[in-house]
Amino acid sequence: MARLLLTRFAALVATLLAASLVVFVVLDVLPGDPALLILGTGARPDTLAALRHQMGLDLPAWWRYLLWIGGILHGDWGVSATYGVPVGDLIAARALVSLPLAVLAIVLSTLLAIPMGVAAAARRGRALDVSLMSAAQIGVAVPNFWLGLLLILLFSVQLAWLPAGGFAGWDKGIGAALGSLLLPALALALPQAAILARVTRSAVLETLGQDYVRTALAKGLTGMAALWRHAVPNALIPVVTIIGMQFSFLLAGTVIIENVFTLPGLGRLIFQAIAQRDLVVVQDLVVLLAGSVIVVNFAVDLAYLWLDPRLTRGEG
Amino acid sequence: MRRISPSLGLGLLITIFLVGVALVSLAWTPYPPTRIDILHRLAGPSAAHWLGTDPFGRDVASMLMAGAHSTLAVALIAVAVGVGLGVPLGLSAASSGGWVDQLVMRIADLAFAFPALLTAVMITALAGPGAVNAMLAIGIFNIPVFARVARGAALAAREQDYVVAARAVGRSEAEVMLYHVLPNISAVLLVQMTIQFALAIVADAGLAYVGLGVQPPQPSWGRMLNDAQTYIFRAPLLAVFPGLAITLAVLGFNLLGDGLRDHFDPRMKER
């Protein structure tokens, strides 16, 4: 067990380093000189050279990479060229919007999807199953940013219940803050819930056909008890996998959805940083996002071991 | 020939309709999709303008038709990039095994750590917005997908008797892959293509929505949604039609994929 965890952890660190190298190389190769962008094309060559020197752009690429990675490891994420503040502070402030948004979306999606999927599986082939799965088929196809617009149309334009965009801020109270996150979270959650409901349904159908469920029914458990106590827990592995994968979708989804609802989160930050060639911010953010995907995948792997003890015995 | 299932039939119907609309738009649209007519701006649906007009008085139906063409073109190239580079990579990983296999698969794993849409936004923003960069930015992430699928299917196919037989009569590894394995994994690849096609349509619309896809005046569904948002209080319908078009397209390719999968391999049929 310990060896297994150690190998997985070594792979995790290697992947993180490789990911950071990819980000650095890609940003180094793509056109756009940050110094030129700050000064404009009319800048005098010596001013440009001085700024490039000040920003460390005249150093060899490998040295800049090592400086950057070393800084990250020491908690020094660099200074944003446009905002003039440490990137760490900038990210921390924006994460207070994006993380609750992503968590809210995952929670909403899971709460909707698992009952839907289990109900559809339990009523396989009946009207409930067919209508739930048809709804899911359509839900999968709806792009979340359009759903966001529709939610704005319904809840902000027609009913005027919730704001059409913007973020109230946590200092205005939890209710107001969550209120401004609710529509974007729903827009992110519904298409994901449709996917998750389909996965849950087929996973539960798989376990419902297993011998242990038949045994449970044979020894007198009611259908409901057999379903929730035996079929559903054993169907969780594929469901957890998909929830883990959805985390990555949600992170990427925030880039667009935060633009729809003008939320000051990580997605908009990365967007603005790209537009202004604030490369340190872009590098840090992409590594952070890729890093969290890698860490979540690692956590999903660990969750397997917990959900299915046979896996540890098999490999250990 | 097996009976065509409802999802396959509906999927075929929708995708053929979309491709038809895209092709027709090359020769004919009710109005030129870029023609500005400020006197009739923000008009509701009518006999003259079936779906109304946008803030510049452009005909929404014509823009949607032209948008179908640009979306399908972006998705087609993006999927072609993925198939063209990913399938050879996956096949060579499967046939050589060992460190080549390990290397290709670890690189694919690494690529999956980057949220695809986010990275596509980054690439198009830095390399310059536009249709070609959007195609490439979406296409790059199709490469590891097809490499993985092709490798997995090829490894399974290699164990089949007909492959063993082909090798026994002296076919080279490359010949075996090209003439025996590839034709037999084409169904799996085709299903994956429809899935990636649907994802590419969403990605294209997303990029265009944030202003990084196809550039104006060329119409695109994502850009139309963005324009509509400004006028959401005055002309809410403008925000509805382009989204319906995207949803219909994605639904069509998803249904086609589900239908094809069941058609080729009834054992895989979703219970």
PDB file of N, CA and C in Angstrom, chain A residues 15 18-19 22-23 27 30-31 137 140-143 145-146 149 153 157 198 201 205-206 248 252 255-256 260 271 274 277 282 286 289-290 293-294, chain B residues 110 112-115 117-118 121-122 125-127 202 205-206 209-210 212 225 229 232-233 236 239-240 243-244 246-247 250-251 254-255 258 270-271:
ATOM      1  N   THR A  15       4.611  14.617 -13.343  1.00  0.00           N
ATOM      2  CA  THR A  15       3.622  15.212 -14.257  1.00  0.00           C
ATOM      3  C   THR A  15       3.521  16.712 -14.030  1.00  0.00           C
ATOM      4  N   ALA A  18       6.517  18.341 -15.641  1.00  0.00           N
ATOM      5  CA  ALA A  18       6.388  18.304 -17.103  1.00  0.00           C
ATOM      6  C   ALA A  18       5.371  19.339 -17.558  1.00  0.00           C
ATOM      7  N   ALA A  19       4.260  19.437 -16.809  1.00  0.00           N
ATOM      8  CA  ALA A  19       3.222  20.393 -17.185  1.00  0.00           C
ATOM      9  C   ALA A  19       3.766  21.816 -17.130  1.00  0.00           C
ATOM     10  N   VAL A  22       5.908  22.478 -20.137  1.00  0.00           N
ATOM     11  CA  VAL A  22       5.098  22.679 -21.347  1.00  0.00           C
ATOM     12  C   VAL A  22       4.555  24.106 -21.382  1.00  0.00           C
ATOM     13  N   VAL A  23       3.996  24.552 -20.256  1.00  0.00           N
ATOM     14  CA  VAL A  23       3.424  25.896 -20.199  1.00  0.00           C
ATOM     15  C   VAL A  23       4.488  26.934 -20.535  1.00  0.00           C
ATOM     16  N   LEU A  27       4.443  29.325 -23.933  1.00  0.00           N
ATOM     17  CA  LEU A  27       4.341  30.779 -23.810  1.00  0.00           C
ATOM     18  C   LEU A  27       5.582  31.464 -24.349  1.00  0.00           C
ATOM     19  N   LEU A  30       5.136  31.238 -28.390  1.00  0.00           N
ATOM     20  CA  LEU A  30       4.078  32.029 -29.008  1.00  0.00           C
ATOM     21  C   LEU A  30       4.505  33.493 -29.112  1.00  0.00           C
ATOM     22  N   PRO A  31       4.066  34.185 -30.170  1.00  0.00           N
ATOM     23  CA  PRO A  31       4.497  35.567 -30.379  1.00  0.00           C
ATOM     24  C   PRO A  31       3.932  36.507 -29.314  1.00  0.00           C
ATOM     25  N   GLN A 137     -30.076  13.548 -22.592  1.00  0.00           N
ATOM     26  CA  GLN A 137     -29.479  13.609 -23.932  1.00  0.00           C
ATOM     27  C   GLN A 137     -29.443  15.053 -24.441  1.00  0.00           C
ATOM     28  N   VAL A 140     -26.924  17.253 -22.248  1.00  0.00           N
ATOM     29  CA  VAL A 140     -25.522  17.084 -22.611  1.00  0.00           C
ATOM     30  C   VAL A 140     -25.162  18.024 -23.762  1.00  0.00           C
ATOM     31  N   ALA A 141     -26.145  18.274 -24.645  1.00  0.00           N
ATOM     32  CA  ALA A 141     -25.858  19.030 -25.863  1.00  0.00           C
ATOM     33  C   ALA A 141     -25.899  20.544 -25.653  1.00  0.00           C
ATOM     34  N   VAL A 142     -26.455  20.997 -24.525  1.00  0.00           N
ATOM     35  CA  VAL A 142     -26.598  22.445 -24.324  1.00  0.00           C
ATOM     36  C   VAL A 142     -25.274  23.049 -23.868  1.00  0.00           C
ATOM     37  N   PRO A 143     -24.717  24.002 -24.602  1.00  0.00           N
ATOM     38  CA  PRO A 143     -23.480  24.639 -24.145  1.00  0.00           C
ATOM     39  C   PRO A 143     -23.736  25.490 -22.902  1.00  0.00           C
ATOM     40  N   PHE A 145     -22.522  28.191 -21.688  1.00  0.00           N
ATOM     41  CA  PHE A 145     -22.625  29.657 -21.738  1.00  0.00           C
ATOM     42  C   PHE A 145     -23.958  30.097 -22.322  1.00  0.00           C
ATOM     43  N   TRP A 146     -24.555  29.265 -23.194  1.00  0.00           N
ATOM     44  CA  TRP A 146     -25.890  29.608 -23.686  1.00  0.00           C
ATOM     45  C   TRP A 146     -26.925  29.395 -22.580  1.00  0.00           C
ATOM     46  N   LEU A 149     -27.016  32.340 -20.535  1.00  0.00           N
ATOM     47  CA  LEU A 149     -27.820  33.421 -21.117  1.00  0.00           C
ATOM     48  C   LEU A 149     -29.316  33.159 -20.898  1.00  0.00           C
ATOM     49  N   LEU A 153     -32.032  35.352 -18.973  1.00  0.00           N
ATOM     50  CA  LEU A 153     -33.314  35.746 -19.576  1.00  0.00           C
ATOM     51  C   LEU A 153     -34.472  35.452 -18.629  1.00  0.00           C
ATOM     52  N   VAL A 157     -34.123  38.843 -16.446  1.00  0.00           N
ATOM     53  CA  VAL A 157     -34.908  39.724 -17.300  1.00  0.00           C
ATOM     54  C   VAL A 157     -36.402  39.558 -17.014  1.00  0.00           C
ATOM     55  N   ARG A 198     -26.375   9.980 -16.773  1.00  0.00           N
ATOM     56  CA  ARG A 198     -26.273   8.849 -17.697  1.00  0.00           C
ATOM     57  C   ARG A 198     -25.276   7.821 -17.197  1.00  0.00           C
ATOM     58  N   ARG A 201     -26.766   5.978 -14.199  1.00  0.00           N
ATOM     59  CA  ARG A 201     -27.781   5.014 -14.611  1.00  0.00           C
ATOM     60  C   ARG A 201     -27.127   3.728 -15.112  1.00  0.00           C
ATOM     61  N   LEU A 205     -27.279   0.049 -13.328  1.00  0.00           N
ATOM     62  CA  LEU A 205     -27.837  -1.090 -14.058  1.00  0.00           C
ATOM     63  C   LEU A 205     -26.856  -2.257 -14.049  1.00  0.00           C
ATOM     64  N   GLU A 206     -25.572  -1.925 -14.196  1.00  0.00           N
ATOM     65  CA  GLU A 206     -24.525  -2.956 -14.166  1.00  0.00           C
ATOM     66  C   GLU A 206     -24.551  -3.720 -12.847  1.00  0.00           C
ATOM     67  N   SER A 248     -12.094  19.206 -14.151  1.00  0.00           N
ATOM     68  CA  SER A 248     -11.284  19.840 -15.180  1.00  0.00           C
ATOM     69  C   SER A 248     -12.145  20.638 -16.162  1.00  0.00           C
ATOM     70  N   ALA A 252     -12.109  24.834 -16.760  1.00  0.00           N
ATOM     71  CA  ALA A 252     -12.027  25.462 -18.077  1.00  0.00           C
ATOM     72  C   ALA A 252     -13.306  26.242 -18.344  1.00  0.00           C
ATOM     73  N   VAL A 255     -13.732  30.007 -17.505  1.00  0.00           N
ATOM     74  CA  VAL A 255     -13.202  31.061 -18.381  1.00  0.00           C
ATOM     75  C   VAL A 255     -14.353  31.715 -19.140  1.00  0.00           C
ATOM     76  N   ILE A 256     -15.240  30.868 -19.689  1.00  0.00           N
ATOM     77  CA  ILE A 256     -16.325  31.407 -20.505  1.00  0.00           C
ATOM     78  C   ILE A 256     -17.466  31.900 -19.623  1.00  0.00           C
ATOM     79  N   VAL A 260     -19.622  35.422 -19.229  1.00  0.00           N
ATOM     80  CA  VAL A 260     -21.064  35.603 -19.410  1.00  0.00           C
ATOM     81  C   VAL A 260     -21.632  36.430 -18.259  1.00  0.00           C
ATOM     82  N   PHE A 271      -8.026  35.556 -18.675  1.00  0.00           N
ATOM     83  CA  PHE A 271      -8.427  36.161 -19.927  1.00  0.00           C
ATOM     84  C   PHE A 271      -7.782  37.532 -20.103  1.00  0.00           C
ATOM     85  N   ILE A 274      -3.966  37.276 -20.472  1.00  0.00           N
ATOM     86  CA  ILE A 274      -3.540  36.905 -21.826  1.00  0.00           C
ATOM     87  C   ILE A 274      -3.598  38.119 -22.730  1.00  0.00           C
ATOM     88  N   ARG A 277      -0.769  40.361 -22.183  1.00  0.00           N
ATOM     89  CA  ARG A 277       0.534  39.684 -22.213  1.00  0.00           C
ATOM     90  C   ARG A 277       1.218  39.732 -20.848  1.00  0.00           C
ATOM     91  N   VAL A 282      -0.255  34.463 -16.520  1.00  0.00           N
ATOM     92  CA  VAL A 282      -0.760  33.366 -17.351  1.00  0.00           C
ATOM     93  C   VAL A 282      -0.072  32.063 -16.984  1.00  0.00           C
ATOM     94  N   VAL A 286      -2.052  28.875 -15.446  1.00  0.00           N
ATOM     95  CA  VAL A 286      -2.201  27.630 -16.189  1.00  0.00           C
ATOM     96  C   VAL A 286      -1.573  26.476 -15.419  1.00  0.00           C
ATOM     97  N   LEU A 289      -3.925  25.606 -12.629  1.00  0.00           N
ATOM     98  CA  LEU A 289      -5.112  24.874 -13.073  1.00  0.00           C
ATOM     99  C   LEU A 289      -4.752  23.455 -13.492  1.00  0.00           C
ATOM    100  N   ALA A 290      -3.675  23.319 -14.312  1.00  0.00           N
ATOM    101  CA  ALA A 290      -3.241  21.982 -14.711  1.00  0.00           C
ATOM    102  C   ALA A 290      -2.852  21.193 -13.469  1.00  0.00           C
ATOM    103  N   VAL A 293      -5.854  19.886 -11.731  1.00  0.00           N
ATOM    104  CA  VAL A 293      -6.413  18.725 -12.429  1.00  0.00           C
ATOM    105  C   VAL A 293      -5.613  17.471 -12.086  1.00  0.00           C
ATOM    106  N   ILE A 294      -4.277  17.607 -12.101  1.00  0.00           N
ATOM    107  CA  ILE A 294      -3.423  16.456 -11.805  1.00  0.00           C
ATOM    108  C   ILE A 294      -3.659  15.975 -10.371  1.00  0.00           C
TER     109      ILE A 294
ATOM    110  N   LEU B 110      -0.214  13.679 -20.112  1.00  0.00           N
ATOM    111  CA  LEU B 110       0.142  15.051 -19.752  1.00  0.00           C
ATOM    112  C   LEU B 110      -0.822  16.038 -20.416  1.00  0.00           C
ATOM    113  N   PHE B 112      -3.824  15.615 -21.190  1.00  0.00           N
ATOM    114  CA  PHE B 112      -5.143  15.599 -20.565  1.00  0.00           C
ATOM    115  C   PHE B 112      -5.190  16.421 -19.279  1.00  0.00           C
ATOM    116  N   ALA B 113      -4.007  16.779 -18.748  1.00  0.00           N
ATOM    117  CA  ALA B 113      -3.997  17.584 -17.523  1.00  0.00           C
ATOM    118  C   ALA B 113      -4.374  19.031 -17.806  1.00  0.00           C
ATOM    119  N   PHE B 114      -4.276  19.441 -19.082  1.00  0.00           N
ATOM    120  CA  PHE B 114      -4.600  20.828 -19.412  1.00  0.00           C
ATOM    121  C   PHE B 114      -6.060  20.918 -19.836  1.00  0.00           C
ATOM    122  N   PRO B 115      -6.864  21.668 -19.097  1.00  0.00           N
ATOM    123  CA  PRO B 115      -8.259  21.822 -19.515  1.00  0.00           C
ATOM    124  C   PRO B 115      -8.286  22.325 -20.958  1.00  0.00           C
ATOM    125  N   LEU B 117     -10.454  23.536 -23.211  1.00  0.00           N
ATOM    126  CA  LEU B 117     -11.035  24.803 -23.644  1.00  0.00           C
ATOM    127  C   LEU B 117     -10.178  25.981 -23.177  1.00  0.00           C
ATOM    128  N   LEU B 118      -9.706  25.865 -21.927  1.00  0.00           N
ATOM    129  CA  LEU B 118      -8.864  26.921 -21.364  1.00  0.00           C
ATOM    130  C   LEU B 118      -7.604  27.110 -22.192  1.00  0.00           C
ATOM    131  N   VAL B 121      -8.324  28.722 -25.452  1.00  0.00           N
ATOM    132  CA  VAL B 121      -8.461  30.172 -25.259  1.00  0.00           C
ATOM    133  C   VAL B 121      -7.078  30.814 -25.230  1.00  0.00           C
ATOM    134  N   MET B 122      -6.165  30.177 -24.484  1.00  0.00           N
ATOM    135  CA  MET B 122      -4.822  30.728 -24.351  1.00  0.00           C
ATOM    136  C   MET B 122      -4.119  30.777 -25.708  1.00  0.00           C
ATOM    137  N   ALA B 125      -5.711  33.317 -28.077  1.00  0.00           N
ATOM    138  CA  ALA B 125      -5.499  34.692 -27.640  1.00  0.00           C
ATOM    139  C   ALA B 125      -4.074  35.130 -27.917  1.00  0.00           C
ATOM    140  N   LEU B 126      -3.122  34.230 -27.686  1.00  0.00           N
ATOM    141  CA  LEU B 126      -1.725  34.612 -27.863  1.00  0.00           C
ATOM    142  C   LEU B 126      -1.299  34.533 -29.318  1.00  0.00           C
ATOM    143  N   ALA B 127      -1.772  33.520 -30.048  1.00  0.00           N
ATOM    144  CA  ALA B 127      -1.338  33.356 -31.435  1.00  0.00           C
ATOM    145  C   ALA B 127      -2.156  34.234 -32.372  1.00  0.00           C
ATOM    146  N   VAL B 202     -18.935  22.832 -29.727  1.00  0.00           N
ATOM    147  CA  VAL B 202     -19.075  23.614 -28.499  1.00  0.00           C
ATOM    148  C   VAL B 202     -17.847  24.502 -28.289  1.00  0.00           C
ATOM    149  N   ALA B 205     -17.879  27.421 -30.637  1.00  0.00           N
ATOM    150  CA  ALA B 205     -18.853  28.426 -30.222  1.00  0.00           C
ATOM    151  C   ALA B 205     -18.331  29.202 -29.013  1.00  0.00           C
ATOM    152  N   GLY B 206     -17.692  28.492 -28.080  1.00  0.00           N
ATOM    153  CA  GLY B 206     -17.146  29.140 -26.893  1.00  0.00           C
ATOM    154  C   GLY B 206     -16.065  30.147 -27.261  1.00  0.00           C
ATOM    155  N   TYR B 209     -17.621  33.059 -28.869  1.00  0.00           N
ATOM    156  CA  TYR B 209     -18.356  33.861 -27.888  1.00  0.00           C
ATOM    157  C   TYR B 209     -17.432  34.860 -27.196  1.00  0.00           C
ATOM    158  N   VAL B 210     -16.217  34.416 -26.835  1.00  0.00           N
ATOM    159  CA  VAL B 210     -15.294  35.340 -26.174  1.00  0.00           C
ATOM    160  C   VAL B 210     -14.451  36.120 -27.174  1.00  0.00           C
ATOM    161  N   LEU B 212     -12.626  35.009 -29.828  1.00  0.00           N
ATOM    162  CA  LEU B 212     -11.354  34.457 -30.286  1.00  0.00           C
ATOM    163  C   LEU B 212     -11.490  33.526 -31.478  1.00  0.00           C
ATOM    164  N   LEU B 225     -24.228  34.994 -30.169  1.00  0.00           N
ATOM    165  CA  LEU B 225     -24.691  34.959 -28.777  1.00  0.00           C
ATOM    166  C   LEU B 225     -24.111  36.126 -27.993  1.00  0.00           C
ATOM    167  N   GLN B 229     -26.181  39.292 -26.170  1.00  0.00           N
ATOM    168  CA  GLN B 229     -26.201  39.551 -24.733  1.00  0.00           C
ATOM    169  C   GLN B 229     -26.359  41.047 -24.425  1.00  0.00           C
ATOM    170  N   ILE B 232     -30.033  41.911 -24.536  1.00  0.00           N
ATOM    171  CA  ILE B 232     -30.879  40.844 -23.988  1.00  0.00           C
ATOM    172  C   ILE B 232     -32.201  41.389 -23.448  1.00  0.00           C
ATOM    173  N   PHE B 233     -32.220  42.659 -23.000  1.00  0.00           N
ATOM    174  CA  PHE B 233     -33.468  43.223 -22.484  1.00  0.00           C
ATOM    175  C   PHE B 233     -34.401  43.653 -23.619  1.00  0.00           C
ATOM    176  N   PRO B 236     -34.745  39.654 -26.596  1.00  0.00           N
ATOM    177  CA  PRO B 236     -34.322  38.380 -25.989  1.00  0.00           C
ATOM    178  C   PRO B 236     -34.230  37.225 -26.987  1.00  0.00           C
ATOM    179  N   ALA B 239     -30.910  35.936 -28.386  1.00  0.00           N
ATOM    180  CA  ALA B 239     -30.042  35.058 -27.599  1.00  0.00           C
ATOM    181  C   ALA B 239     -30.506  33.606 -27.676  1.00  0.00           C
ATOM    182  N   VAL B 240     -31.684  33.390 -28.258  1.00  0.00           N
ATOM    183  CA  VAL B 240     -32.242  32.040 -28.260  1.00  0.00           C
ATOM    184  C   VAL B 240     -31.818  31.254 -29.504  1.00  0.00           C
ATOM    185  N   GLY B 243     -28.160  29.724 -29.880  1.00  0.00           N
ATOM    186  CA  GLY B 243     -27.973  28.649 -28.910  1.00  0.00           C
ATOM    187  C   GLY B 243     -28.702  27.391 -29.333  1.00  0.00           C
ATOM    188  N   LEU B 244     -29.922  27.569 -29.869  1.00  0.00           N
ATOM    189  CA  LEU B 244     -30.669  26.421 -30.372  1.00  0.00           C
ATOM    190  C   LEU B 244     -29.885  25.731 -31.490  1.00  0.00           C
ATOM    191  N   ILE B 246     -26.603  25.685 -31.926  1.00  0.00           N
ATOM    192  CA  ILE B 246     -25.466  24.949 -31.355  1.00  0.00           C
ATOM    193  C   ILE B 246     -25.959  23.650 -30.725  1.00  0.00           C
ATOM    194  N   THR B 247     -27.045  23.760 -29.913  1.00  0.00           N
ATOM    195  CA  THR B 247     -27.561  22.585 -29.231  1.00  0.00           C
ATOM    196  C   THR B 247     -27.994  21.524 -30.233  1.00  0.00           C
ATOM    197  N   VAL B 250     -24.894  19.831 -31.711  1.00  0.00           N
ATOM    198  CA  VAL B 250     -24.233  18.926 -30.772  1.00  0.00           C
ATOM    199  C   VAL B 250     -25.096  17.684 -30.559  1.00  0.00           C
ATOM    200  N   LEU B 251     -26.405  17.901 -30.385  1.00  0.00           N
ATOM    201  CA  LEU B 251     -27.332  16.786 -30.195  1.00  0.00           C
ATOM    202  C   LEU B 251     -27.257  15.836 -31.382  1.00  0.00           C
ATOM    203  N   ASN B 254     -24.007  13.846 -31.275  1.00  0.00           N
ATOM    204  CA  ASN B 254     -24.039  12.893 -30.153  1.00  0.00           C
ATOM    205  C   ASN B 254     -24.929  11.697 -30.474  1.00  0.00           C
ATOM    206  N   LEU B 255     -26.131  11.980 -31.008  1.00  0.00           N
ATOM    207  CA  LEU B 255     -27.052  10.896 -31.350  1.00  0.00           C
ATOM    208  C   LEU B 255     -26.435  10.001 -32.419  1.00  0.00           C
ATOM    209  N   ASP B 258     -23.857   7.781 -30.650  1.00  0.00           N
ATOM    210  CA  ASP B 258     -24.521   6.716 -29.882  1.00  0.00           C
ATOM    211  C   ASP B 258     -25.084   5.671 -30.827  1.00  0.00           C
ATOM    212  N   GLU B 270     -26.037   0.479 -24.880  1.00  0.00           N
ATOM    213  CA  GLU B 270     -26.305   0.970 -23.539  1.00  0.00           C
ATOM    214  C   GLU B 270     -27.570   0.329 -23.028  1.00  0.00           C
ATOM    215  N   ARG B 271     -27.456  -0.218 -21.802  1.00  0.00           N
ATOM    216  CA  ARG B 271     -28.646  -0.869 -21.268  1.00  0.00           C
ATOM    217  C   ARG B 271     -29.676   0.149 -20.849  1.00  0.00           C
TER     218      ARG B 271
END
